[in-house]
Tab-separated table of C-alpha atoms in Angstrom:
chain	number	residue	atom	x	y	z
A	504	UNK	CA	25.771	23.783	17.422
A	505	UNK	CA	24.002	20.418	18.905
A	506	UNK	CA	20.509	20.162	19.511
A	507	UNK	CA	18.204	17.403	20.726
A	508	UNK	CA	14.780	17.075	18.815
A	509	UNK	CA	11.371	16.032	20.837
A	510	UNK	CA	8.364	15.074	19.491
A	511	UNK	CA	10.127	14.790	15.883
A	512	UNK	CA	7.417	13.334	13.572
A	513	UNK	CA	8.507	13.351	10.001
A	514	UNK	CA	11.675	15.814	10.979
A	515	UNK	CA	10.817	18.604	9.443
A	516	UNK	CA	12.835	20.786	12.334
A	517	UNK	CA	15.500	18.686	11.616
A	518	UNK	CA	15.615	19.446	8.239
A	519	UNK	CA	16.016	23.120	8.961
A	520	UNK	CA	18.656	21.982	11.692
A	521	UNK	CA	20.711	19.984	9.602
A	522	UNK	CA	20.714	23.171	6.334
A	523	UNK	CA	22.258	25.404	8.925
A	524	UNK	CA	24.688	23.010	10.126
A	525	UNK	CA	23.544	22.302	13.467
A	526	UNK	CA	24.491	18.445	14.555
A	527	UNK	CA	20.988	16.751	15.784
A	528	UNK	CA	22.154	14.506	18.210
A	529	UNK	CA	19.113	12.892	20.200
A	530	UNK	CA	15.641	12.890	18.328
A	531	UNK	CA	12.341	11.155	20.002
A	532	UNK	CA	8.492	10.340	18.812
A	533	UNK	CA	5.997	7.817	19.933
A	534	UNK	CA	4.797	6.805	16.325
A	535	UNK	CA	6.586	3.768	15.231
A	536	UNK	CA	7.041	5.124	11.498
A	537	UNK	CA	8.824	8.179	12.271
A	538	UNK	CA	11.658	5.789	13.740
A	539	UNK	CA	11.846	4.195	9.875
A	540	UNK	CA	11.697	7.869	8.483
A	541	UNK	CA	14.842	9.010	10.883
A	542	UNK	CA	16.762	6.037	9.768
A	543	UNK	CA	16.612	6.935	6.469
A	544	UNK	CA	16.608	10.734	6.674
A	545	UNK	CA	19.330	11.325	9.830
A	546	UNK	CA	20.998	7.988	9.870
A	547	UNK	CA	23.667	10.038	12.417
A	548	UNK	CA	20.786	11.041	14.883
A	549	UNK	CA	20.237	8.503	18.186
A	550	UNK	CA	16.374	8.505	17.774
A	551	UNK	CA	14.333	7.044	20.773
A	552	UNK	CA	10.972	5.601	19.832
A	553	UNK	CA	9.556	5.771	23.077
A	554	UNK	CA	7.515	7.517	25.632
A	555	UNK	CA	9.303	10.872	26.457
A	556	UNK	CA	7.949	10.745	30.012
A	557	UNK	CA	9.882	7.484	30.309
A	558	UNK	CA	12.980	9.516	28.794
A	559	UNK	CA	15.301	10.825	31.755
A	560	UNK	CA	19.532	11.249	30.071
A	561	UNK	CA	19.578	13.497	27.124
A	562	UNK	CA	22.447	14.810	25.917
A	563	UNK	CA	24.351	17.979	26.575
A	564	UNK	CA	23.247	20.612	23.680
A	565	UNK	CA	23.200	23.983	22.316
A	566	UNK	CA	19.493	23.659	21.547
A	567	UNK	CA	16.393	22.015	22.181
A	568	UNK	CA	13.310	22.428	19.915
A	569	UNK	CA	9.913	20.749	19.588
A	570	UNK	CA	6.531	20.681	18.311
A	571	UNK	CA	4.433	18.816	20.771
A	572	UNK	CA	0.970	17.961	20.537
A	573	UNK	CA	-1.381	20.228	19.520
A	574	UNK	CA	-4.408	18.228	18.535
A	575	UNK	CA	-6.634	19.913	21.517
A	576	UNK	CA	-5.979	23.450	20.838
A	577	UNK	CA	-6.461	23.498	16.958
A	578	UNK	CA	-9.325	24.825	15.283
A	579	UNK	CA	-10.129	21.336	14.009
A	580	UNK	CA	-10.037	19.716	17.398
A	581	UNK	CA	-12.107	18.548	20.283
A	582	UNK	CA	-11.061	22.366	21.737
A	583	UNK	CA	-11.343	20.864	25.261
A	584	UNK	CA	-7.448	20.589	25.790
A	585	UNK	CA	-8.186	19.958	29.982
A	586	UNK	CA	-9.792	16.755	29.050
A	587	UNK	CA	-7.106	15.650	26.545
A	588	UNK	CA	-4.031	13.971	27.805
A	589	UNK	CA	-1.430	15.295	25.078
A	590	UNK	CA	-2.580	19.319	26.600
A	591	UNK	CA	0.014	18.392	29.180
A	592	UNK	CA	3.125	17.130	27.086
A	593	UNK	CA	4.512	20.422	26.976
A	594	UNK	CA	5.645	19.933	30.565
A	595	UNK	CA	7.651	17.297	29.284
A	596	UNK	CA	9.627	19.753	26.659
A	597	UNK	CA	9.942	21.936	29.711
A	598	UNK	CA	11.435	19.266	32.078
A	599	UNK	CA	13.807	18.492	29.399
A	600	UNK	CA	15.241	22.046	28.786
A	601	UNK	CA	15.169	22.616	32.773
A	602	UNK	CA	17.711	19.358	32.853
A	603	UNK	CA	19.904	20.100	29.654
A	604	UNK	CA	19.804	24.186	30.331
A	605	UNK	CA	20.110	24.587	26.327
A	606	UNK	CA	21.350	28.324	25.768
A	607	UNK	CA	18.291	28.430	23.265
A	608	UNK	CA	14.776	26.753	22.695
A	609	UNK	CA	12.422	26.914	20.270
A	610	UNK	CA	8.649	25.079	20.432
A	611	UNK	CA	6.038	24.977	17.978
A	612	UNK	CA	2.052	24.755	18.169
A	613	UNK	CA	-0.533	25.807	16.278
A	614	UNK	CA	-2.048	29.583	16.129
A	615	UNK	CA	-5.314	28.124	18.163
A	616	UNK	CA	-2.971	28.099	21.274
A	617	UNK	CA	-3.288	32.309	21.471
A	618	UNK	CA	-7.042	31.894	21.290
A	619	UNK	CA	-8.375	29.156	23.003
A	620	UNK	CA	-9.958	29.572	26.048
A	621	UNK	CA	-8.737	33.357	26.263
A	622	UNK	CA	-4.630	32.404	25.671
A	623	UNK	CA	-4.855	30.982	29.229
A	624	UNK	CA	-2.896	27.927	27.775
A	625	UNK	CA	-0.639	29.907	26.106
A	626	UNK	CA	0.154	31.777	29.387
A	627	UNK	CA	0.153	28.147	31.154
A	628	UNK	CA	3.174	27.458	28.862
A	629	UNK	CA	4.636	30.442	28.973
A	630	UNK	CA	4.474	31.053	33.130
A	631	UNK	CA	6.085	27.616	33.288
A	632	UNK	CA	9.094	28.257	30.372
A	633	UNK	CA	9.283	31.541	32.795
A	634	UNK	CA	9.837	28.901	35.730
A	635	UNK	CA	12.657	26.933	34.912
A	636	UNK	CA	14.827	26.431	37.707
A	637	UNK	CA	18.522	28.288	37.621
A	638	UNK	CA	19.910	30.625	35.013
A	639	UNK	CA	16.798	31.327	33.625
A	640	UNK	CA	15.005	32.458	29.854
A	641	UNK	CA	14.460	35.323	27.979
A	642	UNK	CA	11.025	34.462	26.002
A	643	UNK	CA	10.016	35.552	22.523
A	644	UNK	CA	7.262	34.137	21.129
A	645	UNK	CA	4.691	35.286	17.935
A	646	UNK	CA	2.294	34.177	15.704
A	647	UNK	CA	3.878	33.558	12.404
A	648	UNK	CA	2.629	32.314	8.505
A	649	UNK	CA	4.983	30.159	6.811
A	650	UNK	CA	3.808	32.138	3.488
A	651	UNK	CA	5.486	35.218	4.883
A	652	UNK	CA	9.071	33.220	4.380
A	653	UNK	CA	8.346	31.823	0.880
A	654	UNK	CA	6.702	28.717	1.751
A	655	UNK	CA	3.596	28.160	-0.982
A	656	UNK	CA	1.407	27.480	2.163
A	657	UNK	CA	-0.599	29.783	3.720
A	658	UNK	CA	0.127	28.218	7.754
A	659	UNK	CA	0.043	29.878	10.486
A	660	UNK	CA	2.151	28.835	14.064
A	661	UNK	CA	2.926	30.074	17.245
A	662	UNK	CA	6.501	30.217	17.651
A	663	UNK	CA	7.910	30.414	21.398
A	664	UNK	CA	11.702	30.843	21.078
A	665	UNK	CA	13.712	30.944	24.814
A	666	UNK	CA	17.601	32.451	25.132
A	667	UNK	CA	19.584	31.560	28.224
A	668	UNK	CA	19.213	34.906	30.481
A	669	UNK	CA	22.941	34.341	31.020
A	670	UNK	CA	24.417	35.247	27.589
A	671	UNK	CA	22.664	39.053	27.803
A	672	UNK	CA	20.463	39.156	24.947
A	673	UNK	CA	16.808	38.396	23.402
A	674	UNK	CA	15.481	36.928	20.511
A	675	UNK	CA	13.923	38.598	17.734
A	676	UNK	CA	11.727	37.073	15.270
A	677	UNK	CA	12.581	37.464	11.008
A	678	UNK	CA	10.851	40.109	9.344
A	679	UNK	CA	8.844	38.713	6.490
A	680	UNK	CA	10.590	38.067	2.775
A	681	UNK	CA	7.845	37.511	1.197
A	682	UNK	CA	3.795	39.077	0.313
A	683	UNK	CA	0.899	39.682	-1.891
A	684	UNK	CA	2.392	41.062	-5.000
A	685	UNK	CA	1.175	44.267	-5.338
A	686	UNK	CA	2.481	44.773	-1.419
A	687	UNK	CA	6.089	43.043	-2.099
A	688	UNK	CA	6.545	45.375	-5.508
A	689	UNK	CA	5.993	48.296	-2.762
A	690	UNK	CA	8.137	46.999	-0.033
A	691	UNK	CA	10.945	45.306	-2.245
A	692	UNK	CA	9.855	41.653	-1.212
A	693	UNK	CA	9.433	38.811	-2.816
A	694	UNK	CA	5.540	37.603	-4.284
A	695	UNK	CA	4.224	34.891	-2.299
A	696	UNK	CA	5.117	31.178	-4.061
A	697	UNK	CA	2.953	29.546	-5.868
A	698	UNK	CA	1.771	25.886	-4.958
A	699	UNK	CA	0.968	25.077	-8.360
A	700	UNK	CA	4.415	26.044	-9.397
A	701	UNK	CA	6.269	23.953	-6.431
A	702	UNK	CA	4.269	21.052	-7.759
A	703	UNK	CA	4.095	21.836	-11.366
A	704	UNK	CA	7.189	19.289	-12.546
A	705	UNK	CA	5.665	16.096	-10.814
A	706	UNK	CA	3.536	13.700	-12.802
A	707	UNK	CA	0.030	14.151	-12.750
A	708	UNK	CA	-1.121	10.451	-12.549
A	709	UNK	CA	-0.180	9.185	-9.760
A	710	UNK	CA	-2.718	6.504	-8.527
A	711	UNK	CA	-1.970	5.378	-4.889
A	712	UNK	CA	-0.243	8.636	-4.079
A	713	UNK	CA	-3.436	10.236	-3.010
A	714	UNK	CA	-6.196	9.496	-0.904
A	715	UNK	CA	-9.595	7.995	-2.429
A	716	UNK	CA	-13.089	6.899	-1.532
A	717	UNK	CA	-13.367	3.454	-3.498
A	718	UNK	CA	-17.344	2.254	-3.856
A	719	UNK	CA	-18.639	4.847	-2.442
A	720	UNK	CA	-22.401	6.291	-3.813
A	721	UNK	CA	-21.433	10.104	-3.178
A	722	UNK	CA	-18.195	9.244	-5.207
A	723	UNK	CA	-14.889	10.291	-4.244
A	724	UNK	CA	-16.051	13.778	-2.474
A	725	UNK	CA	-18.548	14.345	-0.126
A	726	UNK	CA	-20.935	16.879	-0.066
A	727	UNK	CA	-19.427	17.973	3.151
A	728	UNK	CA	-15.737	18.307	1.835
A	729	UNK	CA	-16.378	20.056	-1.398
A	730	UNK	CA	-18.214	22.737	0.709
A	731	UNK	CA	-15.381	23.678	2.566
A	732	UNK	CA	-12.898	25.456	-0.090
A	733	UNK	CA	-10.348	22.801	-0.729
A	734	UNK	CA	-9.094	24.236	-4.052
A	735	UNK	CA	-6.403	27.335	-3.718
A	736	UNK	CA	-5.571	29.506	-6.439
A	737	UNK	CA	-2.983	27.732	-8.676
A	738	UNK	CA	-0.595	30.970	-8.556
A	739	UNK	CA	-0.872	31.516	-4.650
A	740	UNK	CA	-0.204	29.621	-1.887
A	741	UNK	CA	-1.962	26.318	-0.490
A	742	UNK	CA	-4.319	26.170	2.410
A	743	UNK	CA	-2.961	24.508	5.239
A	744	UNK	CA	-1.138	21.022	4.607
A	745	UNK	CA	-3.381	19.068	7.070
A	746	UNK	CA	-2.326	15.639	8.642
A	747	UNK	CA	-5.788	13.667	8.069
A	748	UNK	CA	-5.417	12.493	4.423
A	749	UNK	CA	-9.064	12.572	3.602
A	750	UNK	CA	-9.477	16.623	4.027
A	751	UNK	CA	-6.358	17.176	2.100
A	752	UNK	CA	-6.893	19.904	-0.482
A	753	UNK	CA	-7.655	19.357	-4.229
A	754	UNK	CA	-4.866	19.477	-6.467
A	755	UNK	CA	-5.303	23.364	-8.179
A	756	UNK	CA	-4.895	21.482	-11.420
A	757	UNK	CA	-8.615	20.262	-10.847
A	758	UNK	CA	-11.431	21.541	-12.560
A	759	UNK	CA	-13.528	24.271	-10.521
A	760	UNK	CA	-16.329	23.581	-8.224
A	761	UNK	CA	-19.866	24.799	-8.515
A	762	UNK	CA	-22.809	24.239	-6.089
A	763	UNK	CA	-26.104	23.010	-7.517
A	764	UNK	CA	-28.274	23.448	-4.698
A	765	UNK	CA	-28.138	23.660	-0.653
A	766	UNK	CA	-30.405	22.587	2.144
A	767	UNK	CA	-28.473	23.082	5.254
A	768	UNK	CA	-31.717	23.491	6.850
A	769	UNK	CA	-33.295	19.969	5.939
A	770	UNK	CA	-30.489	17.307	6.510
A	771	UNK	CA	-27.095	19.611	6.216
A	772	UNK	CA	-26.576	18.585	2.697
A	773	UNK	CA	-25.530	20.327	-0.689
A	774	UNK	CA	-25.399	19.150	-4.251
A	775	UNK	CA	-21.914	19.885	-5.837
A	776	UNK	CA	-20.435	19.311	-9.171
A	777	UNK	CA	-17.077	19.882	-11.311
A	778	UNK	CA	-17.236	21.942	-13.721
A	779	UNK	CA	-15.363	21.656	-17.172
A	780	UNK	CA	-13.445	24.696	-16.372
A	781	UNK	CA	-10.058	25.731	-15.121
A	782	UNK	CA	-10.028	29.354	-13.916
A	783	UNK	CA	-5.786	28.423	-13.561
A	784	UNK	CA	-5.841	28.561	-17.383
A	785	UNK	CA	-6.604	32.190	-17.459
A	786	UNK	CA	-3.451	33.023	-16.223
A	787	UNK	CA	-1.374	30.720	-18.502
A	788	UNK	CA	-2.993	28.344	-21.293
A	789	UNK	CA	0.155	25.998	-21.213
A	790	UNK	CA	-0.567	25.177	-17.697
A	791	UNK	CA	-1.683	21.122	-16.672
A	792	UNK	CA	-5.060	20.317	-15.835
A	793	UNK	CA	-6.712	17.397	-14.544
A	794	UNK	CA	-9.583	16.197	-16.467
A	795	UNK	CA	-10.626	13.755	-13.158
A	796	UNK	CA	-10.011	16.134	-10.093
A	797	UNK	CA	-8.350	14.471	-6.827
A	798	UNK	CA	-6.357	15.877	-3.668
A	799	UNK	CA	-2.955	16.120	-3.706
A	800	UNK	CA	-0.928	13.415	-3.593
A	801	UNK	CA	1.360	13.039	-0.606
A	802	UNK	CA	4.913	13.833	-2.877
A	803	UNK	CA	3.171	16.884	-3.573
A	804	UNK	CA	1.726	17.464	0.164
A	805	UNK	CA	5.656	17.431	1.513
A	806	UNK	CA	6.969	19.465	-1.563
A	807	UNK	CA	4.261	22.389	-0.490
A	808	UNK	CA	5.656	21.731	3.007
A	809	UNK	CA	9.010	22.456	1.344
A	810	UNK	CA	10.535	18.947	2.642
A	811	UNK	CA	12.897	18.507	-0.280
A	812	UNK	CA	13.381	16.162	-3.131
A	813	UNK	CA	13.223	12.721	-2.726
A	814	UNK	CA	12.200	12.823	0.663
A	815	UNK	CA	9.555	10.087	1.686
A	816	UNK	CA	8.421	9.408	5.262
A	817	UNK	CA	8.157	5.504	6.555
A	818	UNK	CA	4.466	3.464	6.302
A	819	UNK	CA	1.437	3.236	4.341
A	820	UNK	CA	-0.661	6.118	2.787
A	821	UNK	CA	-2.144	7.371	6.100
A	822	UNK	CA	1.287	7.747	7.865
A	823	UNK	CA	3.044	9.445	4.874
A	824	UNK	CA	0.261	12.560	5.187
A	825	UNK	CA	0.039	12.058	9.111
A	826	UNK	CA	4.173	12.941	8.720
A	827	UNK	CA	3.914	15.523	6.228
A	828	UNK	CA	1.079	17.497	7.728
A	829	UNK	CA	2.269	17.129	11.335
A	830	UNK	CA	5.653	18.587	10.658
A	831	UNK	CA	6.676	22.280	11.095
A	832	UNK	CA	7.617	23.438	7.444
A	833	UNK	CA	11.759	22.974	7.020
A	834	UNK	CA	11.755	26.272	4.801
A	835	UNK	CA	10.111	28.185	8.023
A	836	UNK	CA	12.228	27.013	10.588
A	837	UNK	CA	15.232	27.607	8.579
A	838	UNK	CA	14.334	31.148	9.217
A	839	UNK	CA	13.516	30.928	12.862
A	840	UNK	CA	16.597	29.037	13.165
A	841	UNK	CA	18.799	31.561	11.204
A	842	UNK	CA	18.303	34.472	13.352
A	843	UNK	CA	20.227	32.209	16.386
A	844	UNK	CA	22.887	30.452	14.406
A	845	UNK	CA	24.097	34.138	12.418
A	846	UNK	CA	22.950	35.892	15.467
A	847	UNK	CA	21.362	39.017	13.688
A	848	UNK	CA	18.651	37.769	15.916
A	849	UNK	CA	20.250	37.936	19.082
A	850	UNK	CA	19.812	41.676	20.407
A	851	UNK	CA	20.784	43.158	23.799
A	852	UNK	CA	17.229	44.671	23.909
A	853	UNK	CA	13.880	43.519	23.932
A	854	UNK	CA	11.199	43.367	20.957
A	855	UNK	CA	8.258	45.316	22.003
A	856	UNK	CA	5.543	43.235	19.905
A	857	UNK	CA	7.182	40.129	20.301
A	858	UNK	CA	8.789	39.803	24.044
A	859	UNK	CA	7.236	38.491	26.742
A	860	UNK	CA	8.262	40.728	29.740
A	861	UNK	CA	5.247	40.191	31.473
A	862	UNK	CA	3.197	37.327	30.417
A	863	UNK	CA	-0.183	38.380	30.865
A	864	UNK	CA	0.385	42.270	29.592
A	865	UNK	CA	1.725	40.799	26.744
A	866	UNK	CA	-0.888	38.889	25.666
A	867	UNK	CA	-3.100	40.990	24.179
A	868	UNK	CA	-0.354	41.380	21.509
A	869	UNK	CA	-1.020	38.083	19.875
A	870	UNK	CA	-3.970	39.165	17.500
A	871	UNK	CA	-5.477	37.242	15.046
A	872	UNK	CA	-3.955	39.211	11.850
A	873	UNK	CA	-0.574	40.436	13.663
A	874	UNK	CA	2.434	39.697	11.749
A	875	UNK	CA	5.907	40.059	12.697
A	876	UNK	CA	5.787	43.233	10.709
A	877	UNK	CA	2.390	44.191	9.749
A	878	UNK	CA	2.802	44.459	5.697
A	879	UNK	CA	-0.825	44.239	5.213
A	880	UNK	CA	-3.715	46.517	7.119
């Protein structure tokens, strides 16, 4: 199979591509490093650093996938996607699978899409996949959490997957491999992975690696980001690998947090402190610990993100995390990608929690705690 990559960032599609043997031909981004990163990761890929609306020959392919934009529909955004330019990029993706007519495409954004605003913006994308000129697409599309496929992230995506009406059949998404334990002992899965243990052989000192707040009187956390969680569970998976390099999570070698005393009421601001102990080490006594807690570094950020070893995206500090936390995980879209490329995914009937027949009926399928197969209630 070929396939043509939009909006590439740090390739983490590609990745998945490449595993199953699918050739990536044509890749695109707007950010200068991901050019460097492409060069180094898919020398064979023609990658165009330029405006995709200034983009108008692509190549003839099997495939076209994306991740556009998604900045105004997450949960950590603006959440006024009307006002943002990028809202509209998916067009673009569109345009370009109405020109090549790929027999299959598959587009990423985040799980805010389905909520914002009612899903109207989800339907917006879906009414105009549903409008492509000529043979026409079957549309599948769910909410999905990479942690459910044995990456140590908890993540979740919507996943909108199109098949070329003309070849007969729909698209159905992988049942989940993976769960909470005592769930996956019942249901012969696997446990969900541990982040600690994906991370476990790197070095812990690692100065430059990691984001810090040099000369600064509240130290290297604020008040503000140690009340918001940032330390997961050593043996489960991490919270979501974010693409701002200052919220990063701790690493879960880090001592544990305690609150002294709060006064949202007077200022919104808390006293926190690190304790001196490691609730990690309660589980297993031989594990590392960190006796000056920091975030994770970015080797360790595209590790959880299951990019593999030795991978390191192009520019400084900022642009390695803005990479790594953009990209879709590789280890996910290996198993989005795998249901096309076997085919076990490729059915001659509909999905009836994951097709959309009907746009708007559908809809009210995407709930906040649906999973492709609900192993937890």
């Amino acid at each position: 199979m070929k396939a043509i990559s939009l909006f590439s960032g740090g390739g983490g599609m590609d990745f998945a591509a490449r595993s199953l043997g699918i050739d990536v031909l044509f890749a695109n981004d707007v950010i200068p490093e991901t050019e460097l990163t492409f060069a180094s990761s898919f020398p064979e890929t023609d990658f165009h650093l330029e405006d995709i609306r200034q983009i108008s020959k692509f190549p003839s392919v099997d495939l076209v996938t994306g991740g556009y934009p998604c900045q105004s529909f997450s949960l950590g955004g603006n959440r006024n996607p009307a006002n943002d330019p990028r809202t509209f990029l998916f067009k673009e993706f569109a345009r370009v699978v109405d020109t090549v007519k790929p027999k299959y495409f598959v587009a990423e954004n985040v799980s805010g899409l389905k909520s914002i605003q009612d899903g109207n913006w989800l339907k917006l994308q879906l009414d105009t996949y549903n409008e492509i000129a000529g043979v026409g697409y079957n549309i599948a599309t769910a909410v999905v959490n990479a942690r459910d496929y044995g990456v140590p992230q908890r993540r979740k995506r919507v996943i909108i997957v199109g098949v070329r009406k003309d070849l007969g059949v729909y698209y159905h998404f992988p049942k989940p491999t993976h769960a909470k334990p005592d769930i996956a002992a019942k249901k012969g899965l696997l446990p969900y992975a541990s982040h600690g243990e994906a991370i476990r052989h790197l070095p812990l000192d690692v100065p430059g690696e990691y984001y810090e707040r040099p000369h600064d009187p509240e130290g290297n956390f604020s008040w503000y980001y140690m009340s918001r969680n940032r330390k997961a569970s050593w043996l489960e998976p991490s919270y979501t690998i974010v693409a701002n390099f200052r919220h990063t999570t701790l690493h879960p070698a880090s001592p544990t947090m305690k609150l002294l005393w709060s006064n949202l009421a007077d200022g919104w601001k808390q006293k926190w402190e690190f304790s001196s102990e490691y609730e990690h080490l309660l589980h297993d006594p031989t594990l590392p610990v960190l006796e000056k807690p920091r975030r994770l570094s970015w080797r360790e950020a595209a590790l959880i993100q299951t990019f593999p070893e030795g991978y390191e995206p192009a520019g400084k500090l900022e642009k390695k995390f803005e990479q790594i936390g953009n990209a879709v995980p590789p280890m996910l879209m290996r198993a989005i990608l795998q249901q096309i490329v076997s085919g076990e995914g490729l059915l001659q009937f509909p999905s009836e929690h994951e097709q959309y027949l009907t746009v708007g009926k559908q809809l009210s399928l995407l709930s906040e705690e649906q999973d492709i197969e609900p192993i937890e209630s």
